PDB file of C-alpha atoms in Angstrom:
ATOM      1  CA  MET S   1     -21.319  67.650  15.732  1.00  0.00           C
ATOM      2  CA  LEU S   2     -17.639  67.566  16.552  1.00  0.00           C
ATOM      3  CA  VAL S   3     -15.201  65.824  14.224  1.00  0.00           C
ATOM      4  CA  SER S   4     -11.830  65.190  15.822  1.00  0.00           C
ATOM      5  CA  GLY S   5      -8.497  63.840  14.640  1.00  0.00           C
ATOM      6  CA  ASP S   6      -5.585  64.962  12.504  1.00  0.00           C
ATOM      7  CA  GLY S   7      -5.547  63.249   9.166  1.00  0.00           C
ATOM      8  CA  ASP S   8      -9.225  62.631   8.567  1.00  0.00           C
ATOM      9  CA  CYS S   9     -11.266  65.362  10.253  1.00  0.00           C
ATOM     10  CA  LEU S  10     -11.584  67.512   7.132  1.00  0.00           C
ATOM     11  CA  TYR S  11     -12.369  64.486   4.961  1.00  0.00           C
ATOM     12  CA  ILE S  12     -15.096  63.396   7.394  1.00  0.00           C
ATOM     13  CA  ARG S  13     -16.453  66.952   7.670  1.00  0.00           C
ATOM     14  CA  ASP S  14     -16.623  67.252   3.886  1.00  0.00           C
ATOM     15  CA  ALA S  15     -18.323  63.844   3.570  1.00  0.00           C
ATOM     16  CA  MET S  16     -20.907  64.928   6.154  1.00  0.00           C
ATOM     17  CA  ILE S  17     -21.572  68.163   4.261  1.00  0.00           C
ATOM     18  CA  ALA S  18     -21.884  66.203   0.989  1.00  0.00           C
ATOM     19  CA  ALA S  19     -24.425  63.965   2.761  1.00  0.00           C
ATOM     20  CA  GLY S  20     -26.532  67.006   3.676  1.00  0.00           C
ATOM     21  CA  VAL S  21     -25.294  68.072   7.118  1.00  0.00           C
ATOM     22  CA  SER S  22     -25.127  71.851   7.461  1.00  0.00           C
ATOM     23  CA  ARG S  23     -21.554  73.175   7.596  1.00  0.00           C
ATOM     24  CA  GLY S  24     -22.587  75.326  10.560  1.00  0.00           C
ATOM     25  CA  ALA S  25     -23.569  72.217  12.544  1.00  0.00           C
ATOM     26  CA  ILE S  26     -20.037  70.800  12.367  1.00  0.00           C
ATOM     27  CA  THR S  27     -17.059  71.801  14.508  1.00  0.00           C
ATOM     28  CA  THR S  28     -13.628  70.345  13.832  1.00  0.00           C
ATOM     29  CA  GLU S  29     -10.590  69.633  15.991  1.00  0.00           C
ATOM     30  CA  CYS S  30      -7.857  68.701  13.524  1.00  0.00           C
ATOM     31  CA  ARG S  31      -4.693  68.944  15.656  1.00  0.00           C
ATOM     32  CA  SER S  32      -4.872  65.705  17.636  1.00  0.00           C
ATOM     33  CA  GLY S  33      -2.578  62.865  16.647  1.00  0.00           C
ATOM     34  CA  SER S  34      -3.832  60.186  19.025  1.00  0.00           C
ATOM     35  CA  THR S  35      -7.030  59.044  20.647  1.00  0.00           C
ATOM     36  CA  ARG S  36      -5.988  60.568  23.965  1.00  0.00           C
ATOM     37  CA  GLU S  37      -5.306  63.888  22.219  1.00  0.00           C
ATOM     38  CA  ASN S  38      -8.685  63.623  20.424  1.00  0.00           C
ATOM     39  CA  ALA S  39     -10.331  63.602  23.829  1.00  0.00           C
ATOM     40  CA  GLN S  40      -8.065  66.176  25.480  1.00  0.00           C
ATOM     41  CA  LEU S  41      -8.277  68.709  22.636  1.00  0.00           C
ATOM     42  CA  SER S  42     -12.019  68.128  22.237  1.00  0.00           C
ATOM     43  CA  ALA S  43     -12.687  68.673  25.953  1.00  0.00           C
ATOM     44  CA  PRO S  44     -12.591  72.502  25.842  1.00  0.00           C
ATOM     45  CA  ILE S  45     -14.929  72.508  22.842  1.00  0.00           C
ATOM     46  CA  LEU S  46     -17.314  70.158  24.608  1.00  0.00           C
ATOM     47  CA  ALA S  47     -17.050  72.145  27.847  1.00  0.00           C
ATOM     48  CA  ARG S  48     -18.143  75.361  26.107  1.00  0.00           C
ATOM     49  CA  SER S  49     -21.339  73.637  25.030  1.00  0.00           C
ATOM     50  CA  GLU S  50     -22.031  72.268  28.534  1.00  0.00           C
ATOM     51  CA  MET S  51     -23.716  69.276  26.928  1.00  0.00           C
ATOM     52  CA  ALA S  52     -25.125  66.592  29.189  1.00  0.00           C
ATOM     53  CA  SER S  53     -24.725  63.690  26.767  1.00  0.00           C
ATOM     54  CA  ALA S  54     -22.817  62.823  23.610  1.00  0.00           C
ATOM     55  CA  THR S  55     -22.462  59.940  21.191  1.00  0.00           C
ATOM     56  CA  LEU S  56     -19.020  58.835  20.068  1.00  0.00           C
ATOM     57  CA  VAL S  57     -18.809  57.397  16.538  1.00  0.00           C
ATOM     58  CA  THR S  58     -15.702  55.479  15.517  1.00  0.00           C
ATOM     59  CA  SER S  59     -14.651  52.114  14.129  1.00  0.00           C
ATOM     60  CA  TRP S  60     -15.969  48.987  15.837  1.00  0.00           C
ATOM     61  CA  TYR S  61     -12.536  47.795  16.973  1.00  0.00           C
ATOM     62  CA  HIS S  62     -11.515  51.210  18.334  1.00  0.00           C
ATOM     63  CA  SER S  63     -14.692  52.166  20.171  1.00  0.00           C
ATOM     64  CA  ARG S  64     -13.794  50.783  23.617  1.00  0.00           C
ATOM     65  CA  ARG S  65     -10.515  52.714  23.915  1.00  0.00           C
ATOM     66  CA  ALA S  66     -11.976  55.851  22.362  1.00  0.00           C
ATOM     67  CA  LEU S  67     -14.941  55.802  24.726  1.00  0.00           C
ATOM     68  CA  ALA S  68     -12.633  55.350  27.740  1.00  0.00           C
ATOM     69  CA  SER S  69     -10.500  58.308  26.593  1.00  0.00           C
ATOM     70  CA  PHE S  70     -13.500  60.620  26.184  1.00  0.00           C
ATOM     71  CA  GLU S  71     -15.051  59.482  29.470  1.00  0.00           C
ATOM     72  CA  ARG S  72     -11.759  60.287  31.191  1.00  0.00           C
ATOM     73  CA  ALA S  73     -11.461  63.719  29.546  1.00  0.00           C
ATOM     74  CA  CYS S  74     -15.116  64.652  30.164  1.00  0.00           C
ATOM     75  CA  PRO S  75     -16.616  62.470  32.906  1.00  0.00           C
ATOM     76  CA  ARG S  76     -19.547  64.828  33.417  1.00  0.00           C
ATOM     77  CA  ILE S  77     -20.877  63.971  29.958  1.00  0.00           C
ATOM     78  CA  ASP S  78     -23.054  60.865  29.655  1.00  0.00           C
ATOM     79  CA  TRP S  79     -21.218  59.100  26.825  1.00  0.00           C
ATOM     80  CA  LYS S  80     -22.708  56.598  24.402  1.00  0.00           C
ATOM     81  CA  SER S  81     -20.845  54.699  21.703  1.00  0.00           C
ATOM     82  CA  ASN S  82     -22.179  54.049  18.215  1.00  0.00           C
ATOM     83  CA  PRO S  83     -19.385  52.149  16.444  1.00  0.00           C
ATOM     84  CA  THR S  84     -19.342  51.149  12.809  1.00  0.00           C
ATOM     85  CA  GLU S  85     -20.701  47.712  11.988  1.00  0.00           C
ATOM     86  CA  PRO S  86     -18.069  44.947  12.298  1.00  0.00           C
ATOM     87  CA  PRO S  87     -17.526  42.341   9.600  1.00  0.00           C
ATOM     88  CA  PRO S  88     -19.662  39.204  10.053  1.00  0.00           C
ATOM     89  CA  THR S  89     -16.802  37.085  11.440  1.00  0.00           C
ATOM     90  CA  PHE S  90     -13.696  37.903  13.445  1.00  0.00           C
ATOM     91  CA  PRO S  91     -11.425  35.788  11.208  1.00  0.00           C
ATOM     92  CA  GLY S  92     -12.842  37.650   8.226  1.00  0.00           C
ATOM     93  CA  ALA S  93     -11.946  40.940   9.889  1.00  0.00           C
ATOM     94  CA  ALA S  94      -8.562  39.832  11.196  1.00  0.00           C
ATOM     95  CA  PHE S  95      -7.398  38.679   7.784  1.00  0.00           C
ATOM     96  CA  SER S  96      -8.762  41.712   5.929  1.00  0.00           C
ATOM     97  CA  HIS S  97      -7.309  45.188   5.551  1.00  0.00           C
ATOM     98  CA  HIS S  98      -8.487  45.796   9.156  1.00  0.00           C
ATOM     99  CA  GLY S  99      -6.155  43.110  10.528  1.00  0.00           C
ATOM    100  CA  PRO S 100      -3.120  45.266  11.409  1.00  0.00           C
ATOM    101  CA  ALA S 101      -5.305  47.964  13.006  1.00  0.00           C
ATOM    102  CA  ILE S 102      -7.149  45.360  15.086  1.00  0.00           C
ATOM    103  CA  ALA S 103      -3.852  43.886  16.326  1.00  0.00           C
ATOM    104  CA  GLN S 104      -2.520  47.351  17.166  1.00  0.00           C
ATOM    105  CA  GLU S 105      -5.719  48.195  19.007  1.00  0.00           C
ATOM    106  CA  TYR S 106      -5.177  45.396  21.535  1.00  0.00           C
ATOM    107  CA  ALA S 107      -1.683  46.694  22.329  1.00  0.00           C
ATOM    108  CA  LYS S 108      -2.819  50.325  22.451  1.00  0.00           C
ATOM    109  CA  THR S 109      -5.639  49.438  24.853  1.00  0.00           C
ATOM    110  CA  VAL S 110      -3.111  48.010  27.320  1.00  0.00           C
ATOM    111  CA  VAL S 111      -0.741  50.976  26.897  1.00  0.00           C
ATOM    112  CA  TYR S 112      -3.562  53.483  27.452  1.00  0.00           C
ATOM    113  CA  ALA S 113      -4.816  51.650  30.546  1.00  0.00           C
ATOM    114  CA  LEU S 114      -1.327  51.606  32.055  1.00  0.00           C
ATOM    115  CA  GLY S 115      -0.816  55.280  31.191  1.00  0.00           C
ATOM    116  CA  ASP S 116      -4.126  56.218  32.797  1.00  0.00           C
ATOM    117  CA  LEU S 117      -3.188  54.256  35.911  1.00  0.00           C
ATOM    118  CA  ALA S 118       0.167  56.057  36.101  1.00  0.00           C
ATOM    119  CA  ARG S 119      -1.539  59.460  35.698  1.00  0.00           C
ATOM    120  CA  ASP S 120      -4.007  58.560  38.445  1.00  0.00           C
ATOM    121  CA  ILE S 121      -1.174  57.596  40.774  1.00  0.00           C
ATOM    122  CA  GLU S 122       0.689  60.826  39.985  1.00  0.00           C
ATOM    123  CA  ALA S 123      -2.574  62.840  40.108  1.00  0.00           C
ATOM    124  CA  THR S 124      -1.729  64.560  36.801  1.00  0.00           C
ATOM    125  CA  ASP S 125      -3.649  65.041  33.590  1.00  0.00           C
ATOM    126  CA  LYS S 126      -6.902  65.677  35.465  1.00  0.00           C
ATOM    127  CA  PRO S 127      -9.537  67.607  33.505  1.00  0.00           C
ATOM    128  CA  THR S 128     -10.956  70.764  35.037  1.00  0.00           C
ATOM    129  CA  GLY S 129     -14.123  72.813  34.616  1.00  0.00           C
ATOM    130  CA  TRP S 130     -17.283  71.470  32.983  1.00  0.00           C
ATOM    131  CA  CYS S 131     -15.659  68.321  31.665  1.00  0.00           C
ATOM    132  CA  ALA S 132     -14.366  67.409  35.128  1.00  0.00           C
ATOM    133  CA  GLY S 133     -17.776  67.680  36.705  1.00  0.00           C
ATOM    134  CA  GLU S 134     -16.872  70.931  38.411  1.00  0.00           C
ATOM    135  CA  PRO S 135     -18.410  74.333  37.685  1.00  0.00           C
ATOM    136  CA  ALA S 136     -16.627  76.050  34.801  1.00  0.00           C
TER     137      ALA S 136
END
């Protein structure tokens, strides 16, 4: 298991260990400060394992953008998403403590899509090796 993201990777790792997951089964990437960096800095770790499939676990409102970022960084991996369970109603979620994060997620999704389009046009930021679908 790979836990990625500055700010909460050690907390999540420790919670997993407390829940019975072996410390040796967990790898961390704790330098990334954004979803795009989560994917980019995780790519070399994932490439070393040459895994064929992976499941991305994140919050329900963030899963679409996170999945797109990891699919872009490692298109050779067959990605699945297993997001957290959303609240029963959208208004209940929007007016809860999740509200600001949900609103930000809509804006970030547009910004990421435009950034990916610009990188495609410029032909930069292309992954290489196993994660790019090429031999390592």
